[in-house]
Amino acid sequence: MIVILLILCQIVLLMKYILQDLKVNINNNIYLKDPESSDLGKKIVEFSILLINDIGFDSFTFKKLGAKIGSNESSIYRYFENKHKLLLYLTSWYWGWLEYQLVFTTNSISDAKEKLTKAIEIITRATKEDSAFSHINEVLLNKIVINEYSKSYLTKEVDNENKEGYFSIYKRLINRIKDMIIEVDNTYRYPTSLASTVAEGALHQHFLRDHFSSLTDCDDQITPTTYFIDLVFNSLNHTTNG
Amino acid sequence: MIVILLILCQIVLLMKYILQDLKVNINNNIYLKDPESSDLGKKIVEFSILLINDIGFDSFTFKKLGAKIGSNESSIYRYFENKHKLLLYLTSWYWGWLEYQLVFTTNSISDAKEKLTKAIEIITRATKEDSAFSHINEVLLNKIVINEYSKSYLTKEVDNENKEGYFSIYKRLINRIKDMIIEVDNTYRYPTSLASTVAEGALHQHFLRDHFSSLTDCDDQITPTTYFIDLVFNSLNHTTNG
DNA sequence: ACAAAATTAATAGTATTACTATCATATTAT
DNA sequence: ATAATATGATAGTAATACTATTAATTTTGT
């Protein structure tokens, strides 16, 4: 009976996802006007991903984006205060989307090790397929996160923005992984640091693979997933299983 | 006999260090004119560290630096093409300085595990003391590296700049750690990734401790050093010692 | 000591960025 | 039909990221 209910729940979630009723819930102080609420807003999000991926966040401007979507610079400013806020929006969306996959996929797994393995897989893999339902290209967004995410928090305003809750989705995601680590080994002393190391480290290893191949073992054969699963499980089960 | 020679070597190194004859060798395409070659150059380096630490790299400009040192914007441009190159210079100096400490300290250690432990200690600890001999404040520079280093390579120009050798000191440092890892356990499959994870991850854990305490276990008691030594040695010795 | 060379300072100028403000026009809701 | 709302067009400002030129100062070679 309970099993059937659980399965039904998942089907509902799956349908929501497919029908794009899924909406990543982003702190509404990040935007001035919800970009999901209009065609222009969606276009801003859609094409900013393409443009940032293309020319990089540093040389990305609202003027260039306006030109790209045949719209006015000042119209874009009605949605986002500045490009930094737009980056916060995009990366929050990405982490929310990852969190969704994480929860959805690991939900039904009861074995703690298997669950953690799956979780690591999800946060360390490269996004390979665009969902094709929405205006958001997840493959490119994943690349943007690899190349630009650090810039969203390596600022002088980070403490204020953190207080405002601009990073709460990311923090919740790391927290979920931390909990899964504890479930595997509650004697391990650094579950939070390990969780943040995996998430941040995975982005870094992907970056190194693309630009500094001499600084990583990751290549076509070895993925960041392989490496981090090994790393994590070498640290856990160590004290408990000996 | 050989032992005495080795000791003498170290004494010479130490004296060089104390007398500041030590000069970190930075790729000379990073600067237009060697800042070590003049008073103004040294002032630029000295005060850029103070200013970047103070207002952050993003709002740092050569105009502001000029005002701070009572010199002209255009004079600074004769030393560095732009502030990005200056950041490359400062971070290269930092990694060179760390590499020096690494080589100097681990040089005499013959036990592989002890050597690696010491190495991890050096690259993961927070710089606490300014050497006081030079114009460079290493404590602040360490903070700058924590807050800004990623920005030096998360750019569209990274592949070209890498080819030019702008990151060679950092790469050499990671490579040294990798070699030490292999010396401890030559069956471990990801020595390079582990080395880069420790170096990058340490900066990240320091940052988290300062701004996202819920994402790290590091605090006054637990240092990134403690965490990473545990992490590394859990992965090594695993297959060999069981 | 003095001329030549090199370095630094001062000023000005350009193109771009990162916005803000205003007003006109188009769309939509009632 | 009218009001409300969204978007577009234009203009304008202050700051940034430089380059160029010329003047003043310092260093160096003889």
XYZ file of C-alpha atoms (C1' of nucleotides) in Angstrom:
544
model
C 0.000 0.000 0.000
C 2.647 2.508 1.068
C 4.822 1.393 -1.795
C 2.052 2.135 -4.274
C 1.558 5.574 -2.766
C 5.255 6.311 -3.030
C 5.270 5.259 -6.652
C 2.261 7.473 -7.331
C 4.045 10.379 -5.719
C 6.972 9.893 -8.013
C 4.760 9.692 -11.057
C 3.176 12.999 -10.101
C 6.628 14.533 -9.692
C 7.693 13.101 -13.017
C 4.641 14.527 -14.757
C 5.198 17.906 -13.183
C 8.729 17.798 -14.451
C 7.732 16.763 -17.946
C 4.978 19.330 -18.138
C 7.355 21.967 -16.841
C 5.097 22.702 -13.981
C 8.315 22.365 -12.124
C 9.498 25.782 -11.226
C 12.724 26.311 -9.432
C 11.964 28.599 -6.553
C 14.412 31.459 -6.634
C 14.699 34.142 -3.971
C 12.636 36.969 -5.372
C 15.048 39.666 -4.330
C 17.453 38.389 -6.957
C 15.247 39.809 -9.704
C 13.225 43.001 -9.996
C 10.559 41.308 -12.059
C 10.134 37.561 -12.362
C 11.609 36.562 -15.737
C 9.274 33.561 -15.838
C 6.318 35.943 -15.917
C 6.721 37.169 -19.485
C 8.043 36.308 -22.914
C 10.718 38.951 -22.700
C 11.809 37.624 -19.316
C 12.184 34.116 -20.678
C 14.070 35.410 -23.676
C 16.453 37.274 -21.370
C 17.185 34.071 -19.494
C 17.387 31.914 -22.601
C 19.712 34.160 -24.554
C 21.825 35.278 -21.638
C 22.842 31.636 -21.258
C 23.846 31.461 -24.904
C 25.678 34.767 -24.812
C 27.526 34.239 -21.516
C 28.574 30.815 -22.720
C 29.779 32.377 -25.928
C 31.725 35.451 -24.828
C 32.152 34.793 -21.092
C 30.580 36.583 -18.166
C 33.269 39.253 -17.976
C 32.578 40.709 -21.402
C 28.862 40.042 -21.256
C 26.757 43.233 -21.064
C 23.043 43.993 -21.087
C 23.561 46.080 -24.195
C 24.948 43.100 -26.088
C 22.153 40.895 -24.776
C 19.593 43.480 -25.872
C 21.052 43.512 -29.364
C 20.967 39.708 -29.463
C 17.281 39.447 -28.560
C 16.223 42.538 -30.482
C 15.220 44.276 -27.339
C 16.271 47.280 -25.381
C 18.977 47.483 -22.777
C 16.659 49.422 -20.476
C 14.010 46.717 -20.733
C 16.469 44.150 -19.401
C 17.247 46.411 -16.471
C 13.590 46.118 -15.502
C 14.172 42.422 -14.801
C 17.626 42.446 -13.260
C 19.441 45.178 -11.404
C 22.732 44.202 -12.997
C 24.538 41.305 -14.584
C 25.737 40.003 -11.242
C 22.127 39.472 -10.154
C 21.428 37.713 -13.428
C 24.338 35.366 -12.744
C 22.939 34.689 -9.280
C 19.606 33.912 -10.919
C 21.067 31.522 -13.487
C 23.271 29.664 -11.022
C 20.456 29.426 -8.461
C 18.281 27.939 -11.161
C 21.011 25.442 -11.976
C 21.497 24.314 -8.374
C 17.737 24.111 -7.899
C 17.477 21.952 -10.968
C 20.306 19.703 -9.705
C 18.690 19.506 -6.287
C 15.482 18.413 -7.937
C 17.274 15.620 -9.762
C 19.040 14.646 -6.584
C 15.894 14.418 -4.500
C 13.918 12.754 -7.250
C 16.545 10.134 -7.996
C 17.736 9.265 -4.507
C 14.304 9.424 -2.903
C 13.512 5.784 -3.483
C 16.929 4.387 -2.562
C 17.029 2.974 0.941
C 20.632 1.758 1.066
C 22.734 4.638 2.374
C 25.832 3.837 0.335
C 23.924 3.390 -2.861
C 22.097 6.649 -2.200
C 25.296 8.599 -1.623
C 26.895 7.063 -4.698
C 23.968 8.209 -6.806
C 24.087 11.665 -5.237
C 27.780 12.081 -6.006
C 27.098 10.917 -9.524
C 24.473 13.604 -9.993
C 26.482 16.522 -8.672
C 29.781 15.571 -10.306
C 28.689 14.548 -13.784
C 28.700 16.856 -16.770
C 25.242 17.710 -18.024
C 24.907 15.989 -21.372
C 21.306 16.450 -22.371
C 19.169 19.495 -22.666
C 15.669 18.781 -21.353
C 14.281 20.409 -24.519
C 11.039 21.391 -22.829
C 12.052 24.714 -21.436
C 13.834 27.758 -22.753
C 16.794 26.882 -20.552
C 19.680 24.981 -22.087
C 20.996 22.938 -19.181
C 24.118 21.761 -20.981
C 25.313 25.315 -21.539
C 24.169 26.374 -18.104
C 26.312 23.627 -16.608
C 29.285 25.020 -18.530
C 28.528 28.497 -17.228
C 28.445 27.188 -13.676
C 31.845 25.539 -14.193
C 33.362 28.705 -15.620
C 31.616 31.438 -13.667
C 30.016 30.217 -10.447
C 32.910 31.286 -8.214
C 32.530 34.843 -9.433
C 29.046 34.981 -7.949
C 30.353 34.667 -4.397
C 33.953 35.900 -4.560
C 32.817 39.462 -3.956
C 32.890 42.036 -1.199
C 29.080 41.851 -0.977
C 28.967 38.115 -0.272
C 28.034 38.385 3.412
C 25.113 40.702 2.751
C 23.900 38.670 -0.172
C 24.217 35.510 1.849
C 22.081 37.085 4.580
C 19.508 37.945 1.931
C 19.315 34.261 1.103
C 20.777 34.457 -2.396
C 22.754 31.262 -1.916
C 20.191 29.235 -0.023
C 19.504 26.691 -2.754
C 23.177 25.838 -3.049
C 23.511 25.607 0.708
C 20.506 23.311 0.929
C 22.007 21.066 -1.719
C 25.327 20.763 0.097
C 23.397 20.080 3.265
C 21.547 17.192 1.654
C 24.819 15.613 0.605
C 26.237 16.135 4.067
C 23.242 14.273 5.526
C 23.784 11.392 3.127
C 27.434 11.222 4.140
C 26.459 11.039 7.799
C 24.004 8.272 7.014
C 26.834 6.215 5.602
C 29.242 6.960 8.431
C 28.167 8.994 11.421
C 31.634 8.813 12.943
C 33.257 10.700 10.093
C 34.393 14.059 11.401
C 34.183 16.287 8.324
C 30.913 15.547 6.504
C 30.153 19.180 5.663
C 33.604 19.945 4.330
C 33.554 16.738 2.344
C 30.209 17.657 0.792
C 31.401 21.126 -0.186
C 34.690 19.708 -1.454
C 32.879 17.315 -3.766
C 30.543 19.967 -5.193
C 33.179 22.630 -5.668
C 35.906 20.155 -6.538
C 33.826 18.600 -9.288
C 33.420 21.956 -11.008
C 37.139 22.495 -10.626
C 38.106 19.092 -12.044
C 35.876 19.724 -15.054
C 37.564 23.054 -15.565
C 41.015 21.499 -15.265
C 40.123 18.804 -17.759
C 39.221 21.507 -20.251
C 42.116 23.887 -19.624
C 44.837 22.410 -17.419
C 45.024 18.747 -18.289
C 48.330 18.419 -16.447
C 46.571 19.237 -13.176
C 44.008 16.445 -13.246
C 43.737 12.732 -13.871
C 40.297 13.221 -15.354
C 40.013 12.608 -19.066
C 37.774 10.604 -21.391
C 38.215 7.464 -19.306
C 38.334 8.817 -15.778
C 35.510 11.154 -14.890
C 35.280 13.466 -11.877
C 32.531 11.081 -10.741
C 34.919 8.118 -10.604
C 37.492 10.140 -8.756
C 35.116 11.589 -6.164
C 33.289 8.343 -5.454
C 36.669 6.790 -4.718
C 37.701 9.771 -2.611
C 34.540 9.844 -0.533
C 34.278 6.134 0.152
C 37.926 5.902 1.065
C 37.247 8.381 3.822
C 34.032 6.819 4.987
C 33.832 3.187 6.096
C 37.395 3.646 7.077
C 36.901 3.807 10.815
C 33.729 1.745 10.840
C 34.712 -1.073 8.499
C 38.440 -0.891 9.020
C 80.353 14.178 4.406
C 77.275 14.321 2.194
C 75.150 15.150 5.194
C 77.313 18.131 6.003
C 77.102 19.339 2.416
C 73.345 19.059 2.489
C 73.182 21.032 5.699
C 75.435 23.688 4.215
C 73.162 23.913 1.203
C 70.234 24.551 3.446
C 72.055 27.202 5.388
C 72.828 29.019 2.161
C 69.193 28.820 1.150
C 68.139 30.097 4.534
C 70.517 33.026 4.333
C 69.334 33.888 0.867
C 65.831 33.853 2.208
C 66.624 35.987 5.211
C 68.617 38.461 3.170
C 65.812 38.624 0.607
C 68.162 37.585 -2.079
C 65.357 35.218 -2.804
C 63.522 36.420 -5.838
C 60.510 34.596 -7.096
C 61.031 34.065 -10.782
C 57.949 35.298 -12.580
C 57.328 34.907 -16.290
C 58.461 38.210 -17.714
C 55.573 38.511 -20.132
C 53.276 39.083 -17.183
C 54.750 42.550 -16.701
C 55.861 45.236 -19.114
C 58.607 46.400 -16.791
C 59.902 44.393 -13.852
C 58.357 45.938 -10.731
C 61.346 44.708 -8.701
C 63.591 46.966 -10.774
C 62.495 50.281 -9.294
C 61.041 51.972 -6.250
C 57.830 52.806 -8.048
C 57.494 49.194 -9.154
C 57.849 47.949 -5.598
C 55.377 50.530 -4.398
C 52.898 49.372 -7.013
C 53.191 45.807 -5.761
C 53.177 46.736 -2.100
C 50.161 49.019 -2.222
C 48.176 47.014 -4.727
C 48.153 44.221 -2.145
C 46.820 46.592 0.492
C 44.251 48.124 -1.825
C 42.976 44.888 -3.379
C 42.672 43.396 0.066
C 40.772 46.460 1.163
C 38.263 47.082 -1.619
C 38.401 43.791 -3.527
C 39.825 43.102 -6.970
C 36.601 43.963 -8.780
C 36.522 47.574 -7.703
C 40.282 47.971 -7.725
C 41.555 50.312 -10.460
C 44.932 51.716 -11.437
C 43.545 55.185 -10.891
C 42.743 54.417 -7.264
C 46.123 52.775 -6.809
C 47.818 55.815 -8.310
C 46.009 58.070 -5.856
C 47.044 55.824 -2.980
C 50.744 55.895 -3.806
C 50.772 59.499 -4.951
C 51.671 58.474 -8.438
C 50.114 58.654 -11.821
C 47.766 56.145 -13.407
C 49.762 56.192 -16.615
C 52.964 55.356 -14.736
C 51.391 52.165 -13.426
C 50.433 51.192 -16.945
C 54.109 51.144 -17.800
C 54.568 48.233 -15.420
C 51.401 46.250 -16.043
C 49.191 46.123 -19.104
C 46.086 45.916 -16.937
C 44.890 44.863 -13.527
C 44.425 41.263 -14.633
C 48.149 40.991 -15.355
C 48.890 42.521 -11.982
C 46.732 39.841 -10.341
C 48.649 37.184 -12.277
C 51.852 38.724 -11.006
C 50.755 38.798 -7.365
C 49.365 35.265 -7.372
C 52.424 33.906 -9.184
C 54.571 35.518 -6.556
C 52.469 33.902 -3.854
C 52.683 30.411 -5.337
C 56.390 30.846 -5.917
C 56.830 31.840 -2.319
C 54.811 28.826 -1.164
C 56.790 26.548 -3.440
C 59.955 27.864 -1.918
C 58.725 27.061 1.572
C 57.612 23.652 0.396
C 60.935 22.733 -1.152
C 62.918 24.211 1.668
C 60.950 22.500 4.409
C 60.406 19.071 2.886
C 63.849 18.809 1.340
C 65.439 17.151 4.325
C 62.583 14.784 5.142
C 63.227 11.269 3.910
C 60.075 9.544 5.133
C 57.490 9.849 2.373
C 54.469 10.134 4.649
C 56.050 12.687 6.868
C 57.110 14.670 3.815
C 53.625 14.669 2.346
C 52.116 15.622 5.692
C 54.422 18.611 5.891
C 53.633 19.561 2.311
C 49.891 19.488 2.925
C 50.432 21.555 6.020
C 52.247 24.218 4.048
C 49.748 24.559 1.228
C 46.633 24.384 3.378
C 47.550 26.602 6.313
C 46.632 30.249 6.550
C 49.613 32.560 6.366
C 49.973 34.079 9.793
C 53.214 35.985 9.702
C 54.514 38.612 7.409
C 58.182 38.041 6.657
C 58.778 41.752 7.363
C 61.839 41.895 5.147
C 60.221 42.679 1.874
C 57.589 45.122 0.701
C 55.205 42.221 0.228
C 52.728 41.480 2.993
C 52.289 37.728 2.743
C 49.370 37.570 5.164
C 47.284 39.899 3.026
C 48.515 38.277 -0.155
C 47.292 34.928 1.151
C 43.873 36.500 1.699
C 43.896 37.881 -1.800
C 44.691 34.438 -3.184
C 41.771 32.967 -1.235
C 39.368 35.631 -2.482
C 40.597 36.299 -5.985
C 42.795 33.536 -7.387
C 39.996 31.839 -9.336
C 39.348 35.058 -11.211
C 42.831 34.887 -12.689
C 42.047 31.736 -14.661
C 38.260 31.747 -15.063
C 38.558 33.786 -18.234
C 38.180 33.328 -21.957
C 41.910 33.967 -22.385
C 43.005 31.137 -20.089
C 44.268 28.797 -22.825
C 46.433 31.447 -24.439
C 47.766 32.646 -21.131
C 48.467 29.096 -20.087
C 50.446 28.574 -23.299
C 52.402 31.712 -22.482
C 53.395 30.072 -19.218
C 51.559 32.442 -16.891
C 50.482 29.615 -14.601
C 53.664 27.580 -14.642
C 54.651 28.200 -11.016
C 51.282 26.991 -9.778
C 51.446 23.954 -12.053
C 54.922 23.100 -10.824
C 53.732 23.316 -7.240
C 50.813 20.966 -7.839
C 53.184 18.652 -9.626
C 55.499 18.503 -6.626
C 52.609 17.513 -4.395
C 51.516 14.917 -6.907
C 55.010 13.391 -6.818
C 54.926 13.246 -3.047
C 51.562 11.509 -3.177
C 52.950 8.925 -5.557
C 55.911 8.365 -3.263
C 53.526 7.441 -0.483
C 51.346 5.221 -2.624
C 52.206 4.525 -6.219
C 49.092 2.421 -6.717
C 46.753 5.325 -6.055
C 44.990 6.177 -9.274
C 44.306 9.915 -8.935
C 47.428 11.592 -7.559
C 47.178 14.658 -9.777
C 43.511 15.280 -9.078
C 44.125 14.780 -5.400
C 46.950 17.313 -5.440
C 44.837 19.913 -7.236
C 41.878 19.178 -4.976
C 43.945 19.848 -1.874
C 45.395 23.116 -3.169
C 42.149 24.489 -4.535
C 40.017 22.934 -1.827
C 42.104 24.518 0.917
C 41.486 27.987 -0.480
C 37.813 27.122 -0.724
C 37.552 25.837 2.847
C 39.211 29.001 4.108
C 36.709 31.038 2.165
C 33.798 29.003 3.506
C 35.030 29.396 7.043
C 34.968 33.160 6.578
C 31.669 33.479 4.726
C 29.650 30.261 4.670
C 30.270 28.577 7.985
C 27.369 26.189 7.383
C 29.242 24.691 4.427
C 32.375 23.633 6.249
C 33.482 21.853 9.399
C 36.504 24.098 9.628
C 36.516 26.551 12.496
C 38.874 27.576 15.276
C 39.471 23.969 16.287
C 39.423 22.163 12.963
C 41.692 23.644 10.316
C 41.680 22.900 6.601
C 45.029 21.236 7.310
C 43.470 18.713 9.699
C 40.705 17.959 7.249
C 42.922 17.525 4.213
C 45.555 15.415 5.950
C 42.757 13.081 6.994
C 41.269 13.124 3.508
C 44.532 12.391 1.733
C 45.761 9.628 4.010
C 42.394 7.920 3.987
C 42.764 7.597 0.238
C 46.362 6.526 0.298
C 47.516 3.570 2.393
C 44.090 2.219 1.729
C 45.050 -0.291 -0.894
C 48.579 -0.806 0.397
C 48.009 -1.043 4.116
C 44.405 -2.205 4.020
C 80.061 68.735 -13.937
C 77.235 68.219 -17.833
C 74.793 66.232 -21.703
C 72.109 62.362 -23.010
C 69.048 58.903 -21.845
C 65.574 57.069 -19.221
C 61.878 57.460 -16.058
C 57.942 59.533 -14.178
C 54.168 63.059 -13.954
C 50.529 65.708 -15.890
C 47.082 66.426 -18.964
C 43.922 65.269 -22.303
C 41.271 62.370 -24.943
C 38.494 58.023 -26.612
C 35.460 54.143 -26.437
C 32.948 51.363 -23.509
C 30.429 50.172 -19.378
C 26.928 50.472 -16.158
C 23.682 52.445 -15.271
C 19.155 56.286 -14.674
C 15.489 59.092 -16.468
C 12.010 60.398 -19.530
C 8.661 59.895 -22.828
C 6.355 57.500 -26.551
C 4.092 53.456 -28.103
C 2.042 48.970 -27.920
C -0.535 45.493 -25.493
C -3.872 43.765 -22.183
C -7.394 43.949 -18.808
C -11.889 45.869 -17.317
C -13.291 53.034 -24.582
C -10.248 53.727 -20.938
C -6.836 52.660 -17.694
C -3.037 50.094 -16.450
C 1.023 47.832 -17.647
C 4.933 46.485 -20.477
C 8.199 47.597 -23.765
C 10.998 50.587 -26.838
C 13.669 54.601 -28.055
C 16.488 58.168 -26.900
C 19.398 60.733 -24.118
C 22.399 61.517 -20.527
C 25.929 60.744 -16.534
C 29.822 59.057 -14.070
C 33.232 55.756 -14.040
C 36.381 52.499 -16.276
C 40.070 51.145 -19.058
C 42.825 52.485 -21.486
C 46.326 55.536 -25.268
C 48.947 59.492 -26.630
C 51.587 63.486 -25.965
C 54.439 66.538 -23.742
C 56.811 68.282 -19.750
C 59.578 67.647 -15.695
C 62.698 65.032 -13.102
C 66.129 61.649 -12.170
C 69.796 58.682 -13.470
C 73.790 57.567 -15.953
C 77.962 57.837 -18.858
C 81.968 60.402 -19.807
